[in-house]
Short mmCIF file of C-alpha atoms and ligand atoms in Angstrom, two decimals:
data_model
loop_
_atom_site.label_atom_id
_atom_site.label_comp_id
_atom_site.label_asym_id
_atom_site.label_seq_id
_atom_site.Cartn_x
_atom_site.Cartn_y
_atom_site.Cartn_z
CA UNK A 24 180.33 25.88 -112.61
CA UNK A 25 183.55 27.37 -114.08
CA UNK A 26 186.62 25.58 -113.40
CA UNK A 27 189.44 27.40 -111.75
CA UNK A 28 191.41 29.95 -114.19
CA UNK A 29 188.50 30.05 -116.57
CA UNK A 30 185.77 32.56 -117.11
CA UNK A 31 182.52 32.73 -117.86
CA UNK A 32 181.29 35.88 -119.85
CA UNK A 33 179.04 38.05 -118.53
CA UNK A 34 175.67 39.38 -120.84
CA UNK A 35 177.49 37.69 -123.35
CA UNK A 36 174.24 37.46 -126.17
CA UNK A 37 173.49 41.12 -124.91
CA UNK A 38 177.15 42.55 -125.66
CA UNK A 39 176.95 40.61 -128.74
CA UNK A 40 173.67 42.23 -129.79
CA UNK A 41 174.96 45.71 -128.64
CA UNK A 42 177.85 45.41 -131.23
CA UNK A 43 175.68 44.76 -133.80
CA UNK A 44 178.29 42.41 -135.52
CA UNK A 45 178.77 43.20 -139.35
CA UNK A 46 180.55 40.07 -140.87
CA UNK A 47 183.39 42.07 -142.58
CA UNK A 48 183.86 44.49 -139.70
CA UNK A 49 186.97 45.35 -137.43
CA UNK A 50 186.44 45.06 -133.82
CA UNK A 51 188.34 45.55 -130.61
CA UNK A 52 187.77 43.23 -127.54
CA UNK A 53 189.81 45.64 -124.92
CA UNK A 54 189.52 43.02 -121.99
CA UNK A 55 190.20 39.55 -123.60
CA UNK A 56 190.51 37.73 -120.29
CA UNK A 57 190.09 33.97 -121.36
CA UNK A 58 188.45 35.08 -124.59
CA UNK A 59 184.44 34.45 -124.00
CA UNK A 60 183.59 37.38 -125.87
CA UNK A 61 186.06 37.23 -128.15
CA UNK A 62 185.30 33.85 -129.65
CA UNK A 63 181.54 34.53 -129.74
CA UNK A 64 182.81 37.40 -131.79
CA UNK A 65 185.16 35.46 -134.06
CA UNK A 66 182.06 33.39 -134.66
CA UNK A 67 180.06 36.09 -136.08
CA UNK A 68 182.56 37.21 -138.37
CA UNK A 69 183.22 36.53 -141.77
CA UNK A 70 186.68 35.86 -143.49
CA UNK A 71 187.12 39.78 -144.12
CA UNK A 72 186.32 40.62 -140.54
CA UNK A 73 188.91 41.14 -137.78
CA UNK A 74 189.27 40.99 -134.20
CA UNK A 75 192.08 42.55 -132.20
CA UNK A 76 191.82 41.84 -128.63
CA UNK A 77 194.06 43.66 -125.47
CA UNK A 78 194.58 42.63 -122.29
CA UNK A 79 197.39 44.04 -119.74
CA UNK A 80 197.31 40.60 -117.96
CA UNK A 81 200.05 38.34 -119.19
CA UNK A 82 198.34 35.14 -118.41
CA UNK A 83 195.47 36.15 -120.54
CA UNK A 84 197.55 37.19 -123.59
CA UNK A 85 198.96 33.84 -123.24
CA UNK A 86 195.52 32.27 -123.27
CA UNK A 87 195.03 34.64 -126.31
CA UNK A 88 197.77 33.11 -128.26
CA UNK A 89 196.26 29.65 -128.53
CA UNK A 90 193.36 31.20 -130.73
CA UNK A 91 194.78 30.27 -134.17
CA UNK A 92 192.96 32.31 -136.64
CA UNK A 93 194.33 34.87 -139.07
CA UNK A 94 191.45 37.37 -138.70
CA UNK A 95 192.80 37.64 -134.84
CA UNK A 96 195.35 38.97 -133.08
CA UNK A 97 195.88 39.66 -129.22
CA UNK A 98 198.52 42.36 -127.76
CA UNK A 99 199.65 42.85 -124.31
CA UNK A 100 198.55 46.39 -123.62
CA UNK A 101 196.58 48.80 -121.51
CA UNK A 102 193.61 49.86 -123.00
CA UNK A 103 194.57 53.15 -122.13
CA UNK A 104 196.57 53.31 -125.04
CA UNK A 105 194.20 51.82 -127.38
CA UNK A 106 194.59 54.55 -130.22
CA UNK A 107 198.66 53.88 -130.14
CA UNK A 108 197.96 50.05 -130.36
CA UNK A 109 195.69 50.16 -133.01
CA UNK A 110 197.95 52.76 -134.89
CA UNK A 111 201.03 50.30 -134.40
CA UNK A 112 199.09 47.87 -136.28
CA UNK A 113 198.02 49.85 -138.95
CA UNK A 114 194.27 50.35 -138.16
CA UNK A 115 192.32 53.80 -138.24
CA UNK A 116 188.89 53.00 -137.62
CA UNK A 117 186.94 50.16 -136.28
CA UNK A 118 183.15 48.79 -136.31
CA UNK A 119 183.29 48.27 -132.59
CA UNK A 120 184.74 48.44 -129.26
CA UNK A 121 183.80 46.04 -126.09
CA UNK A 122 185.00 46.68 -122.84
CA UNK A 123 184.16 43.85 -119.93
CA UNK A 124 185.86 45.84 -117.12
CA UNK A 125 187.02 44.44 -113.78
CA UNK A 126 188.98 41.24 -113.01
CA UNK A 127 188.32 37.93 -114.81
CA UNK A 128 187.61 34.67 -112.41
CA UNK A 129 191.09 33.25 -113.72
CA UNK A 130 192.67 36.17 -111.99
CA UNK A 131 190.61 36.15 -108.70
CA UNK A 132 190.99 32.45 -108.14
CA UNK A 133 194.66 32.26 -109.01
CA UNK A 134 196.15 32.64 -105.32
CA UNK A 135 199.45 33.86 -106.59
CA UNK A 136 197.60 37.22 -107.95
CA UNK A 137 196.56 38.17 -104.43
CA UNK A 138 193.26 39.49 -105.53
CA UNK A 139 191.07 37.40 -103.25
CA UNK A 140 190.67 37.49 -99.48
CA UNK A 141 189.51 33.63 -99.74
CA UNK A 142 193.06 32.85 -100.80
CA UNK A 143 196.14 32.75 -98.99
CA UNK A 144 198.75 34.07 -101.32
CA UNK A 145 201.12 37.17 -101.88
CA UNK A 146 199.37 40.63 -101.47
CA UNK A 147 200.02 41.63 -105.22
CA UNK A 148 196.81 42.77 -106.81
CA UNK A 149 198.45 43.89 -110.10
CA UNK A 150 196.85 43.20 -113.23
CA UNK A 151 199.68 43.64 -115.30
CA UNK A 152 202.67 41.90 -113.02
CA UNK A 153 205.30 42.92 -115.22
CA UNK A 154 205.37 46.48 -113.76
CA UNK A 155 204.21 48.67 -111.19
CA UNK A 156 203.76 48.52 -107.82
CA UNK A 157 202.22 46.21 -105.79
CA UNK A 158 199.40 46.45 -102.86
CA UNK A 159 201.80 45.25 -100.41
CA UNK A 160 204.58 47.79 -101.51
CA UNK A 161 201.96 50.27 -101.59
CA UNK A 162 200.64 49.47 -98.16
CA UNK A 163 204.32 49.48 -96.79
CA UNK A 164 204.69 53.37 -98.13
CA UNK A 165 201.44 55.33 -98.10
CA UNK A 166 200.69 57.44 -95.67
CA UNK A 167 197.58 56.77 -93.22
CA UNK A 168 195.71 59.24 -94.57
CA UNK A 169 196.19 58.15 -98.23
CA UNK A 170 195.21 54.54 -97.02
CA UNK A 171 192.22 55.99 -95.38
CA UNK A 172 191.34 57.86 -98.40
CA UNK A 173 191.99 55.19 -101.10
CA UNK A 174 189.62 52.75 -98.87
CA UNK A 175 186.84 55.35 -98.21
CA UNK A 176 186.75 56.55 -101.87
CA UNK A 177 187.33 53.10 -103.88
CA UNK A 178 186.01 50.78 -101.17
CA UNK A 179 183.06 53.09 -100.08
CA UNK A 180 183.95 51.64 -96.76
CA UNK A 181 182.14 53.45 -93.71
CA UNK A 182 185.15 52.22 -91.23
CA UNK A 183 187.95 53.24 -93.67
CA UNK A 184 189.94 55.55 -91.22
CA UNK A 185 189.89 52.51 -88.55
CA UNK A 186 190.92 50.23 -91.26
CA UNK A 187 193.66 52.32 -92.17
CA UNK A 188 194.76 53.03 -88.55
CA UNK A 189 195.22 49.19 -88.10
CA UNK A 190 196.89 48.95 -91.14
CA UNK A 191 199.52 51.36 -90.14
CA UNK A 192 199.79 49.89 -86.52
CA UNK A 193 200.48 46.04 -87.92
CA UNK A 194 202.89 47.37 -90.44
CA UNK A 195 205.07 48.60 -87.48
CA UNK A 196 205.53 45.06 -86.40
CA UNK A 197 205.88 43.21 -89.67
CA UNK A 198 205.61 43.75 -93.21
CA UNK A 199 201.62 43.16 -94.31
CA UNK A 200 202.64 40.89 -97.44
CA UNK A 201 199.88 38.15 -97.48
CA UNK A 202 196.25 38.51 -98.26
CA UNK A 203 195.49 36.53 -95.25
CA UNK A 204 197.37 39.03 -93.14
CA UNK A 205 195.26 42.13 -94.70
CA UNK A 206 191.96 40.23 -94.32
CA UNK A 207 192.64 39.28 -90.33
CA UNK A 208 193.56 43.03 -89.77
CA UNK A 209 190.61 44.48 -91.90
CA UNK A 210 188.23 41.95 -90.08
CA UNK A 211 189.42 43.21 -86.81
CA UNK A 212 188.92 46.81 -87.54
CA UNK A 213 185.47 46.73 -89.26
CA UNK A 214 183.15 46.61 -86.58
CA UNK A 215 179.58 45.75 -88.27
CA UNK A 216 178.80 42.72 -90.44
CA UNK A 217 177.05 43.30 -93.77
CA UNK A 218 174.84 40.01 -94.56
CA UNK A 219 176.62 37.92 -96.90
CA UNK A 220 179.67 39.99 -97.09
CA UNK A 221 183.18 39.46 -95.69
CA UNK A 222 184.23 42.54 -93.98
CA UNK A 223 187.67 42.46 -96.34
CA UNK A 224 185.63 42.75 -99.11
CA UNK A 225 185.64 46.69 -99.45
CA UNK A 226 189.12 47.19 -98.72
CA UNK A 227 190.36 44.51 -101.11
CA UNK A 228 188.14 46.14 -103.92
CA UNK A 229 189.70 49.53 -102.92
CA UNK A 230 193.03 48.31 -103.30
CA UNK A 231 192.78 46.31 -106.41
CA UNK A 232 191.15 49.57 -108.00
CA UNK A 233 193.90 51.86 -106.99
CA UNK A 234 196.84 49.85 -107.63
CA UNK A 235 195.61 49.43 -111.32
CA UNK A 236 194.29 52.76 -111.52
CA UNK A 237 191.12 51.15 -113.15
CA UNK A 238 188.98 54.50 -113.02
CA UNK A 239 191.78 56.77 -114.30
CA UNK A 240 192.30 53.97 -117.04
CA UNK A 241 188.64 53.67 -117.79
CA UNK A 242 188.50 57.81 -118.09
CA UNK A 243 191.52 57.37 -120.81
CA UNK A 244 189.80 54.71 -122.79
CA UNK A 245 186.57 56.06 -123.45
CA UNK A 246 187.25 59.05 -125.62
CA UNK A 247 189.89 56.94 -127.48
CA UNK A 248 187.09 54.48 -128.63
CA UNK A 249 184.81 57.41 -129.67
CA UNK A 250 187.74 58.77 -131.86
CA UNK A 251 188.64 55.18 -133.41
CA UNK A 252 184.67 54.24 -133.96
CA UNK A 253 183.78 54.66 -137.61
CA UNK A 254 180.14 56.50 -138.13
CA UNK A 255 177.63 54.04 -136.76
CA UNK A 256 180.11 51.95 -135.09
CA UNK A 257 179.42 50.75 -131.50
CA UNK A 258 180.68 50.92 -127.73
CA UNK A 259 179.55 48.40 -125.58
CA UNK A 260 180.72 48.72 -121.84
CA UNK A 261 179.90 46.10 -118.94
CA UNK A 262 180.94 47.46 -115.89
CA UNK A 263 180.46 46.03 -112.47
CA UNK A 264 180.45 48.58 -109.94
CA UNK A 265 179.01 52.21 -109.56
CA UNK A 266 182.10 53.83 -109.40
CA UNK A 267 182.78 52.49 -112.97
CA UNK A 268 179.36 52.73 -114.27
CA UNK A 269 178.88 56.26 -112.60
CA UNK A 270 181.78 57.40 -115.44
CA UNK A 271 180.41 55.29 -118.22
CA UNK A 272 177.12 56.95 -117.88
CA UNK A 273 178.37 60.59 -117.86
CA UNK A 274 180.71 60.12 -120.63
CA UNK A 275 177.80 58.66 -122.93
CA UNK A 276 175.61 61.16 -121.67
CA UNK A 277 177.81 63.87 -122.21
CA UNK A 278 178.79 62.64 -125.55
CA UNK A 279 175.61 62.23 -126.55
CA UNK A 280 174.45 65.71 -125.91
CA UNK A 281 175.48 68.71 -127.98
CA UNK A 282 177.85 70.79 -125.88
CA UNK A 283 175.71 73.31 -124.11
CA UNK A 284 175.92 76.90 -125.00
CA UNK A 285 175.11 79.70 -123.22
CA UNK A 286 171.43 80.81 -124.28
CA UNK A 287 171.26 83.84 -126.84
CA UNK A 288 174.45 83.29 -128.64
CA UNK A 289 174.15 84.36 -132.49
CA UNK A 290 175.26 80.90 -133.39
CA UNK A 291 173.20 78.84 -136.36
CA UNK A 292 171.98 75.49 -135.60
CA UNK A 293 174.09 73.99 -138.28
CA UNK A 294 177.20 75.50 -136.34
CA UNK A 295 176.74 73.93 -132.86
CA UNK A 296 178.88 71.15 -132.32
CA UNK A 297 177.62 67.73 -133.01
CA UNK A 298 177.26 64.83 -130.26
CA UNK A 299 179.61 62.28 -131.03
CA UNK A 300 177.62 59.56 -129.70
CA UNK A 301 173.89 58.41 -129.60
CA UNK A 302 172.84 56.13 -126.84
CA UNK A 303 171.40 52.94 -127.52
CA UNK A 304 168.62 51.52 -125.56
CA UNK A 305 168.50 51.00 -121.81
CA UNK A 306 171.45 49.89 -119.75
CA UNK A 307 171.20 46.13 -119.68
CA UNK A 308 171.33 43.77 -116.39
CA UNK A 309 171.60 40.06 -116.45
CA UNK A 310 168.54 37.79 -116.15
CA UNK A 311 167.74 36.16 -112.92
CA UNK A 312 168.88 32.65 -114.81
CA UNK A 313 172.29 34.21 -115.50
CA UNK A 314 172.64 35.72 -112.30
CA UNK A 315 171.78 32.33 -110.78
CA UNK A 316 174.07 30.34 -113.41
CA UNK A 317 176.87 32.80 -112.31
CA UNK A 318 176.61 34.86 -109.53
CA UNK A 319 179.74 37.04 -110.89
CA UNK A 320 177.11 38.70 -112.90
CA UNK A 321 175.01 40.02 -110.34
CA UNK A 322 176.17 43.58 -110.25
CA UNK A 323 177.06 43.91 -113.96
CA UNK A 324 175.60 46.60 -116.25
CA UNK A 325 175.61 46.96 -120.22
CA UNK A 326 175.59 50.50 -121.50
CA UNK A 327 175.73 51.14 -125.29
CA UNK A 328 176.22 54.02 -127.59
CA UNK A 329 176.75 54.32 -131.45
CA UNK A 330 178.91 56.88 -132.95
CA UNK A 331 177.02 59.49 -135.16
C1 LIG B 239 186.19 40.47 -116.65
S1 LIG B 239 187.59 40.48 -117.64
C2 LIG B 239 187.13 40.08 -119.01
C3 LIG B 239 186.60 38.67 -119.30
C4 LIG B 239 186.29 38.46 -120.95
N1 LIG B 239 185.25 39.41 -121.47
C5 LIG B 239 185.75 36.90 -121.08
O1 LIG B 239 185.08 36.67 -121.53
O2 LIG B 239 186.68 36.07 -120.89
C6 LIG B 239 188.54 41.74 -117.73
C7 LIG B 239 189.85 41.68 -118.12
O3 LIG B 239 190.22 43.19 -118.62
C8 LIG B 239 191.60 42.95 -118.28
N2 LIG B 239 191.60 44.29 -118.05
C9 LIG B 239 191.48 45.28 -116.76
N3 LIG B 239 191.93 46.43 -117.04
C10 LIG B 239 192.73 46.53 -118.24
C11 LIG B 239 193.08 47.60 -118.92
N4 LIG B 239 193.34 48.95 -118.30
N5 LIG B 239 193.96 47.20 -119.93
C12 LIG B 239 193.64 46.04 -120.51
N6 LIG B 239 192.96 44.98 -119.80
C13 LIG B 239 192.43 45.52 -119.10
C14 LIG B 239 191.99 42.22 -117.18
O4 LIG B 239 193.31 41.88 -117.12
C15 LIG B 239 190.89 41.26 -117.64
O5 LIG B 239 191.56 39.94 -118.04
#
């Protein structure tokens, strides 16, 4: 089992195979975490290869600074700024872009980050703790309707309305400042129990996605990844829940089909807009052995596409 504040990379061999790494290529790991994928990528690169890593988490960036390798650089940035980050360091095109979405175990395990209902800590949940509103701040100010909508949409929680009402009632008594307080409020409001799942799971997931604007960030990075990819460059995305995967799947499908034209338009075949991506293989899921060794891999799915 991974030790606290470490992270076991998910679908490691599969993601590396998907990137079809060229030893002299330039690659971007948009989600460095604790560098599991980055380290493996570096091992496959020759002296001319380059790897740029991004993470919006300061602790991840600090871990990346420990890698002393002139082929490697890490930048504290959101992947939503991918194109600008690459331009700022003089890189136009790359051979591969990797996104391994969600949180690292290091983030979940650190009580101070407030991501886990299993660990007592401040209700923070920001991946980038240098800016933005914490989950506690958002819960203190949002309307009951907004809270219910976030929990329903991002947590797919049937009892979103009851949870939001319980949160609003509780915050009139005292601020909801800790993970344990929120977990207790949710447990009392969610009337049924799902086997093997804490009643707070869905609400915590929803708040985390909202606080970090995770789906919006994903929608922003995907077109930029396509733009920075060289012809035949690869985009590999590992997602962990259906909301993310739907965005990735839809994006890759749209980009791999020519823009649909109304039938009968007098346009020659060669003048039709060309698809920018070609799908590579089927979605890849972890093996049973991987899930047994690392339960966090359970819901992972890897999708791959190539720039035309
Ligand atoms: C699942 S972990 C990556 C683990 C990594 N592949 C490894 O093997 O160690 C996801 C990482 O992505 C980072 N992250 C999530 N959203 C981000 C964003 N919009 N921009 C930059 N980094 C982000 C998180 O801070 C976290 O460190």
